[in-house]
Amino acid sequence: MKKRKPDFSKPKPQAPAAAPGTDAPEKATAIEKNGRAQESRQFFPDKIYFNLPLIVIAGRPNVGKSTLFNALTHTKRAITDPTPGVTRDPVEATCFLAGHPVHLMDTGGYKLTRDFSSRESEMDDLVVEKTVQMIRKADRILLLLDATEITAEDEELILQMRPYWNKLIAAVNKTEGGKNETLACNYLQFGFKELTFISARHGDNLPQLQESMIKGLDFSKVTEGSEQDRPIRIAILGKPNTGKSTLSNALTHTEASIVSDYAGTTRDVVEGSFRYNGRDIEILDTAGIRRKARVSENVEYYSVNRAIKTLDECDIAFIMIDAQEGLSEQDKKITSLAYERGRGIIFVLNKWDLMEDQSNKTLRKTQDYIRTMFGHMNWAPIVAISAKNADGIKNLMNTALELYSQLTRKIDTAALNLALRDWLAKYPPPATKAIHFKVRYITQTSSNPVNFLIFATRPDNVPGNYVTYLKNRIRTDLGFDQIPVQIEMKASRQKWQDREKAEDD
């Protein structure tokens, strides 16, 4: 039976009251994740699907599983690198294969040979164990093989696949342009009814592979949901030891972010889920991001890489700052990356309980300092919390919900142009011989991230300060005062009214 998500917004009547001075949410049970029963991770921003078939890509290290995963999902979610064993935790995404939505999973490589004198061998065992778990759950298994050689690990994995033979298909990678096909045919000795020769890197025969992957799958239970059904995805980013995992565990009431005492265990993102004010929330707890010079090779590099990649997947970024240590250069770089992607940004001042002076005056002074450091982002909220004591979490989550409502807000084009007319009247565009242009009309091109397109007769002549004026008016008058807003200028000589008339005709 599926466990219920914790709902912080509905405290249980029998629960004891919180201690004075705290605003910790109600403790509740964490989700038991199931890739098919739970909502699949969003790939197309306007499509949400439930009960999707699960397809697992399996194979030994370095056969190209992550490259194939990225090619099929049209993303760069999975880390690809010549170093064997880069992928440890499963990486998942919703994508379309031959016109059908599926839940696709990239797994860690099945590694047979190990150095048992090293603790790395313990990690290899964990990776194999997790891969086998995913194989058991799968509706379809894609066994990816390497055309260049057949190894003992291939033979061992094929043997492990025998109980799942009825849901398995095989593909041989690295056969671009027909190369290595003779060698690839040697895999027929293992009893495969069919082999698809592909090149994940070059795209050879991927359409045929997609047809094989979905053949015979049951799509009758797949349902499509609305944008409101999608969980809000929040990434927690920052330097090491700022309390990211503590906050994640406080929100989900789990210890999900503590997976092993072995250094470098988590290379991909640890996820957790809960409910708040009737909304499903997904938390993405990332590895600490340090300066490049202090990042060790092979282990921390991939953790940092994946942490940064979460900015392509999340709606809101919590930038964790140690209140005692203050801002760092890394905080500025992370924030800049989040801003460039149009994500909602909240500066989270953690460990506020350890400050000697916790007065409102000190808080305002700290907030003013942060706003000074991020002058172009003085709209971003700054919230003080103690993740360890669960102080300030309700305020943080209420702020996150407000940001999400702004990120997903859509303004009708007609209403936009009425507002634009008023803005132009209050502050007409400058008109000189050197600078001359006319603003024609405006439209919102996307939400989450929020982008607007303004048409003008000579867009290159529009001064930066006038674009800033229009952007500030959008923020103030249209309710986007706490999130990034981007404006693009495009050439057009047609007035909005003439455009409407032409469309009606």
XYZ file of C-alpha atoms in Angstrom:
505
model
C 0.000 0.000 0.000
C 1.351 3.397 -0.956
C 2.303 5.526 2.004
C 0.783 8.916 2.397
C 2.812 12.057 1.811
C 3.321 14.266 4.846
C 1.086 17.329 4.708
C 2.602 20.130 6.769
C -0.424 22.338 6.186
C -2.841 20.062 8.086
C -1.583 19.372 11.617
C -2.940 16.267 13.309
C -5.325 17.038 16.234
C -3.470 14.661 18.551
C -0.026 16.126 17.800
C 1.539 18.101 20.682
C 1.949 21.809 20.184
C 5.277 23.099 18.975
C 7.651 24.540 21.530
C 7.363 28.292 22.047
C 9.296 30.279 19.514
C 9.301 27.516 16.883
C 7.221 27.086 13.744
C 8.253 23.542 12.791
C 5.797 21.786 10.500
C 3.988 18.643 11.531
C 6.092 15.486 11.414
C 4.816 12.988 8.890
C 5.685 9.869 6.989
C 7.906 10.139 3.893
C 6.919 8.869 0.493
C 7.870 5.390 -0.549
C 9.067 6.149 -4.053
C 7.770 4.084 -6.969
C 8.742 5.232 -10.438
C 5.525 3.994 -12.069
C 2.921 4.761 -9.417
C 4.322 8.186 -8.613
C 4.343 10.994 -11.115
C 7.091 10.590 -13.678
C 9.730 13.267 -13.834
C 8.754 16.031 -16.200
C 10.510 16.189 -19.552
C 8.146 18.288 -21.642
C 7.117 21.385 -19.630
C 3.446 21.242 -20.672
C 2.950 17.480 -20.247
C 2.459 15.520 -17.012
C 1.937 11.749 -17.133
C 1.015 9.086 -14.578
C 1.421 5.279 -14.533
C 4.020 5.228 -17.276
C 5.793 1.998 -18.250
C 9.279 1.830 -16.744
C 12.148 1.079 -19.133
C 15.541 0.392 -17.545
C 18.816 0.620 -19.457
C 21.280 -1.968 -18.109
C 24.792 -2.998 -19.069
C 28.373 -3.180 -17.865
C 30.380 0.039 -17.384
C 31.399 2.081 -20.423
C 29.043 0.555 -23.007
C 27.331 3.929 -23.558
C 24.235 3.704 -21.335
C 24.339 7.341 -20.255
C 25.039 8.517 -23.809
C 22.001 6.551 -25.022
C 19.863 7.879 -22.158
C 20.767 11.455 -23.071
C 20.107 10.798 -26.760
C 16.645 9.330 -26.102
C 15.616 12.066 -23.655
C 17.224 14.882 -25.692
C 18.919 16.084 -22.521
C 22.297 15.941 -20.807
C 20.913 14.664 -17.517
C 23.251 11.687 -17.197
C 26.974 12.304 -16.752
C 29.012 10.832 -19.595
C 32.729 10.248 -19.149
C 35.295 7.642 -20.241
C 35.931 6.766 -16.578
C 34.141 3.466 -15.825
C 31.507 3.547 -13.101
C 30.655 7.248 -13.223
C 26.906 6.574 -12.854
C 26.005 5.194 -9.429
C 22.473 6.235 -8.554
C 19.769 5.696 -11.192
C 19.025 8.755 -13.330
C 15.440 9.027 -14.545
C 13.319 11.071 -16.936
C 10.037 11.042 -18.787
C 10.449 11.022 -22.548
C 8.706 10.050 -25.762
C 9.792 6.907 -27.618
C 8.184 6.378 -31.020
C 5.411 8.778 -29.999
C 4.659 7.123 -26.632
C 5.507 8.584 -23.197
C 7.641 6.314 -20.998
C 9.635 6.530 -17.780
C 13.272 5.911 -18.751
C 16.004 5.009 -16.264
C 19.784 4.904 -16.645
C 21.463 2.572 -14.151
C 25.000 2.103 -12.857
C 27.255 -0.287 -14.709
C 27.239 -3.968 -13.735
C 30.825 -4.420 -12.548
C 32.148 -7.937 -11.962
C 35.889 -7.409 -11.412
C 36.715 -5.548 -8.201
C 39.694 -4.548 -6.132
C 38.664 -6.066 -2.830
C 41.522 -4.311 -1.028
C 39.756 -1.013 -1.682
C 36.552 0.314 -0.160
C 35.574 1.247 -3.707
C 34.594 -2.413 -4.111
C 31.874 -1.890 -1.487
C 30.440 0.852 -3.675
C 30.546 -1.446 -6.726
C 28.446 -3.967 -4.798
C 25.913 -1.265 -3.889
C 25.690 -0.125 -7.513
C 25.098 -3.703 -8.722
C 22.500 -4.272 -6.007
C 20.604 -1.112 -6.948
C 20.770 -1.988 -10.661
C 19.291 -5.436 -9.970
C 16.495 -3.833 -7.917
C 15.569 -1.569 -10.833
C 15.680 -4.484 -13.280
C 13.125 -6.356 -11.177
C 10.766 -3.363 -11.220
C 11.115 -2.684 -14.944
C 8.369 -3.258 -17.494
C 11.031 -3.437 -20.192
C 14.792 -3.961 -19.903
C 17.129 -2.646 -22.560
C 20.383 -4.566 -22.282
C 23.077 -2.451 -23.905
C 26.164 -4.264 -25.190
C 29.454 -3.093 -26.690
C 30.276 -4.204 -30.227
C 34.027 -4.029 -29.682
C 34.300 -6.938 -27.238
C 32.414 -9.502 -25.165
C 33.620 -9.484 -21.561
C 33.076 -11.681 -18.527
C 30.850 -8.942 -17.110
C 28.664 -9.124 -20.211
C 28.306 -12.902 -19.812
C 27.558 -12.591 -16.096
C 24.924 -9.904 -16.659
C 23.278 -11.885 -19.478
C 23.099 -14.848 -17.091
C 21.461 -12.602 -14.481
C 18.929 -11.523 -17.102
C 17.595 -15.049 -17.778
C 14.651 -14.763 -15.304
C 13.563 -11.558 -17.075
C 14.072 -12.777 -20.655
C 10.433 -12.163 -21.628
C 10.742 -8.417 -20.973
C 14.291 -7.951 -22.271
C 15.538 -6.576 -25.574
C 19.184 -6.233 -26.580
C 21.028 -3.520 -28.491
C 24.667 -3.451 -29.519
C 26.278 -0.018 -29.356
C 29.222 1.501 -31.238
C 28.275 0.211 -34.691
C 28.129 3.601 -36.417
C 28.153 3.330 -40.191
C 28.030 -0.476 -40.031
C 31.336 -0.646 -38.138
C 31.900 -3.687 -35.885
C 28.654 -5.395 -36.984
C 30.455 -8.682 -37.661
C 31.820 -8.658 -34.118
C 28.410 -7.612 -32.785
C 26.796 -10.716 -34.314
C 28.779 -12.822 -31.830
C 26.174 -11.871 -29.192
C 23.647 -14.089 -31.002
C 25.309 -17.079 -29.324
C 23.557 -16.089 -26.078
C 20.119 -16.770 -27.524
C 18.846 -13.278 -28.292
C 15.970 -13.466 -30.755
C 16.864 -10.059 -32.137
C 19.719 -7.581 -31.903
C 19.520 -3.916 -32.845
C 22.820 -2.417 -33.967
C 23.013 1.238 -32.905
C 25.303 4.153 -32.254
C 24.148 6.133 -29.227
C 26.652 8.886 -29.980
C 25.820 9.260 -33.683
C 22.117 8.292 -33.597
C 22.345 5.289 -35.941
C 19.163 3.130 -35.854
C 17.712 4.858 -32.786
C 14.213 5.077 -34.376
C 14.218 1.283 -34.867
C 15.418 0.816 -31.302
C 12.599 2.991 -29.964
C 10.033 0.859 -31.790
C 11.503 -2.278 -30.191
C 11.557 -0.663 -26.744
C 7.828 0.107 -26.679
C 6.596 -2.979 -28.554
C 4.173 -4.940 -26.359
C 4.112 -2.435 -23.486
C 0.764 -1.676 -21.827
C -0.140 2.014 -22.176
C -3.806 1.562 -21.215
C -3.270 2.878 -17.665
C -1.331 5.978 -18.692
C -3.140 9.193 -17.863
C -2.249 12.795 -18.569
C -2.416 15.366 -15.807
C -2.517 19.134 -15.731
C 0.267 21.535 -14.794
C -1.315 21.843 -11.344
C -0.671 18.138 -10.733
C 3.081 18.557 -11.095
C 5.106 18.751 -7.879
C 7.041 21.939 -7.232
C 10.716 21.047 -7.546
C 13.094 22.812 -5.164
C 16.871 22.419 -5.387
C 18.994 23.092 -2.309
C 22.395 24.413 -3.359
C 25.408 25.942 -1.693
C 28.818 25.288 -0.208
C 29.530 22.147 1.834
C 28.423 22.161 5.468
C 25.847 24.922 5.141
C 23.036 22.586 6.254
C 21.556 21.506 2.920
C 20.992 17.891 3.936
C 19.742 18.951 7.371
C 17.102 21.138 5.737
C 16.146 18.389 3.274
C 15.716 15.887 6.087
C 13.774 18.411 8.195
C 11.329 18.997 5.343
C 10.808 15.337 4.449
C 11.243 13.953 7.991
C 13.613 11.296 6.711
C 17.330 10.589 6.770
C 17.356 10.185 2.990
C 20.358 12.452 2.561
C 22.545 10.244 4.770
C 23.301 7.232 2.618
C 26.821 6.116 3.585
C 29.844 7.144 5.596
C 32.048 6.494 2.562
C 33.374 9.746 1.093
C 31.934 10.556 -2.305
C 29.045 8.092 -2.117
C 26.434 10.435 -3.564
C 27.280 11.615 -7.045
C 23.739 12.288 -8.172
C 21.029 14.196 -6.373
C 19.193 12.831 -3.313
C 15.464 13.400 -3.622
C 12.669 13.632 -1.077
C 8.963 14.493 -1.193
C 6.328 15.998 1.094
C 3.140 18.062 1.014
C 2.701 21.657 2.070
C -0.549 23.646 1.886
C -2.051 21.048 -0.421
C 0.865 21.065 -2.859
C 3.263 18.230 -3.583
C 6.876 19.322 -3.160
C 10.011 17.542 -4.380
C 13.290 18.457 -2.714
C 16.579 17.937 -4.550
C 19.440 17.813 -2.070
C 22.712 18.422 -3.902
C 26.376 17.944 -3.116
C 28.255 20.920 -1.717
C 29.806 23.095 -4.421
C 33.344 24.241 -3.662
C 35.870 26.257 -5.594
C 37.256 24.395 -8.609
C 40.761 24.312 -7.145
C 39.453 22.417 -4.113
C 37.383 19.845 -6.016
C 39.053 16.431 -6.108
C 39.105 14.466 -9.353
C 36.747 11.566 -10.226
C 34.513 11.798 -7.154
C 33.609 15.346 -6.182
C 33.780 16.615 -9.765
C 30.744 14.546 -10.741
C 28.841 15.508 -7.594
C 29.358 19.192 -8.356
C 28.412 18.627 -11.993
C 25.128 16.987 -11.029
C 24.396 19.680 -8.434
C 24.671 22.350 -11.113
C 22.533 20.279 -13.483
C 19.648 20.396 -10.991
C 19.188 24.021 -12.007
C 17.896 22.690 -15.350
C 15.316 20.581 -13.506
C 14.084 22.667 -10.585
C 11.563 25.493 -10.291
C 13.096 27.189 -7.254
C 16.650 27.285 -5.894
C 17.325 27.566 -2.180
C 20.786 29.168 -1.959
C 22.012 27.996 1.444
C 24.252 30.473 3.269
C 25.899 29.880 6.617
C 24.749 32.921 8.622
C 27.997 32.977 10.585
C 30.343 32.654 7.606
C 28.410 34.897 5.212
C 28.574 34.988 1.419
C 31.313 33.400 -0.668
C 32.355 33.636 -4.306
C 30.759 30.236 -4.877
C 27.410 31.558 -3.611
C 27.614 34.318 -6.210
C 28.430 31.890 -9.013
C 25.641 29.476 -8.089
C 23.150 32.326 -7.851
C 24.255 33.636 -11.226
C 23.615 30.212 -12.802
C 20.142 30.077 -11.246
C 19.370 33.600 -12.453
C 20.470 32.808 -16.012
C 17.982 29.919 -16.078
C 15.146 32.067 -14.769
C 14.652 30.051 -11.583
C 12.978 31.377 -8.480
C 15.723 32.166 -5.969
C 15.547 32.318 -2.178
C 18.609 33.124 -0.105
C 18.355 30.882 2.966
C 20.328 32.171 5.974
C 20.827 28.950 7.893
C 22.178 28.489 11.433
C 20.587 31.771 12.484
C 20.143 30.263 15.945
C 23.936 30.329 16.371
C 24.182 34.084 15.842
C 25.035 36.040 18.992
C 22.646 38.816 18.009
C 19.412 37.456 16.507
C 17.500 40.744 16.603
C 15.427 42.032 13.700
C 17.929 44.867 13.319
C 20.770 42.386 12.736
C 18.607 40.428 10.306
C 17.755 43.557 8.312
C 21.435 44.540 8.270
C 22.390 41.090 6.944
C 19.639 41.194 4.330
C 20.770 44.647 3.188
C 24.336 43.352 2.819
C 23.193 40.436 0.650
C 21.088 42.755 -1.507
C 24.107 45.024 -1.915
C 26.193 42.065 -3.109
C 23.428 41.135 -5.590
C 22.373 44.606 -6.692
C 20.580 43.373 -9.823
C 18.645 40.841 -7.712
C 17.279 42.941 -4.875
C 13.900 41.340 -5.570
C 15.051 37.895 -4.325
C 13.646 36.973 -0.864
C 16.036 36.384 2.046
C 14.791 34.060 4.800
C 16.553 33.247 8.082
C 16.107 29.717 9.448
C 17.581 27.062 11.688
C 17.315 23.797 9.764
C 18.527 21.850 12.794
C 15.762 23.231 15.030
C 13.179 23.529 12.198
C 12.773 27.253 12.941
C 11.571 29.454 10.092
C 10.624 26.582 7.776
C 6.986 27.622 7.427
C 8.050 31.116 6.405
C 10.513 29.600 3.929
C 7.903 27.323 2.362
C 5.251 30.061 2.217
C 7.787 32.196 0.361
C 8.533 29.300 -2.015
C 4.819 28.894 -2.835
C 4.525 32.611 -3.580
C 7.518 32.436 -5.907
C 6.030 29.442 -7.713
C 2.737 31.272 -8.233
C 4.687 34.111 -9.864
C 6.785 31.736 -11.969
C 3.663 30.075 -13.397
C 1.643 33.269 -13.886
C 0.510 33.960 -17.460
C -0.692 37.370 -18.573
C -3.152 37.698 -21.443
C -1.649 39.461 -24.443
C -4.456 42.005 -24.672
C -4.026 42.945 -21.009
C -0.272 43.189 -21.523
C -0.633 45.675 -24.329
C -3.092 47.811 -22.372
C -0.464 47.989 -19.635
C 2.273 48.719 -22.207
C 0.268 51.650 -23.559
C 0.106 53.106 -20.053
C 3.857 52.593 -19.464
C 4.742 54.310 -22.735
C 2.506 57.237 -21.865
C 4.091 57.698 -18.433
C 7.650 57.465 -19.759
C 7.779 57.912 -23.552
C 10.745 56.362 -25.400
C 13.593 58.825 -25.989
C 13.529 60.412 -29.441
C 16.726 61.929 -30.824
C 18.538 61.714 -34.148
C 20.882 59.120 -32.689
C 18.234 57.174 -30.767
C 14.870 56.728 -32.434
C 12.480 53.786 -32.133
C 8.849 52.952 -31.499
C 7.628 50.185 -29.220
C 4.834 48.316 -30.989
C 3.551 45.553 -28.721
C 4.441 42.942 -26.108
C 3.643 39.276 -25.507
C 4.570 36.761 -22.826
C 6.477 33.960 -24.538
C 6.831 31.617 -21.560
C 6.253 31.077 -17.886
C 8.633 29.273 -15.544
C 10.952 30.845 -16.616
C 9.081 34.092 -17.209
C 10.027 35.672 -20.541
C 8.507 38.521 -22.539
C 8.987 39.544 -26.159
C 8.711 43.233 -27.049
C 8.436 44.293 -30.683
C 9.961 47.621 -31.688
C 10.789 49.336 -34.954
C 14.533 49.505 -34.223
C 15.227 47.085 -31.344
C 18.978 47.718 -31.467
C 18.325 51.387 -30.667
C 16.415 50.665 -27.447
C 18.691 51.796 -24.562
C 19.373 49.415 -21.722
C 17.878 51.798 -19.185
C 14.575 51.822 -21.082
C 14.482 48.015 -21.141
C 15.124 48.127 -17.386
C 12.228 50.566 -17.012
C 9.879 48.200 -18.863
C 11.144 45.241 -16.841
C 10.526 47.092 -13.562
C 7.013 48.007 -14.689
C 6.324 44.333 -15.478
C 7.521 43.400 -12.000
C 5.599 46.084 -10.153
C 2.333 46.166 -12.098
C 1.911 42.532 -13.130
C 2.950 40.675 -9.970
C 6.426 39.371 -10.818
C 8.205 41.243 -8.033
C 10.140 38.299 -6.508
C 11.436 36.348 -9.521
C 13.721 36.850 -12.547
C 12.055 38.401 -15.602
C 13.695 38.369 -19.024
C 12.844 40.654 -21.953
C 13.807 40.066 -25.570
C 13.509 42.798 -28.195
C 12.495 41.980 -31.754
C 11.966 44.062 -34.888
C 8.420 44.821 -36.073
C 6.728 47.746 -37.784
C 3.230 46.442 -37.211
C 1.112 47.862 -34.395
C -0.654 45.498 -32.007
C -4.074 46.726 -33.137
C -3.171 46.091 -36.796
C -1.896 42.632 -35.902
C -5.177 41.773 -34.159
C -7.159 43.022 -37.136
C -5.080 40.995 -39.574
C -5.628 37.838 -37.497
C -9.408 38.466 -37.380
C -9.507 38.904 -41.149
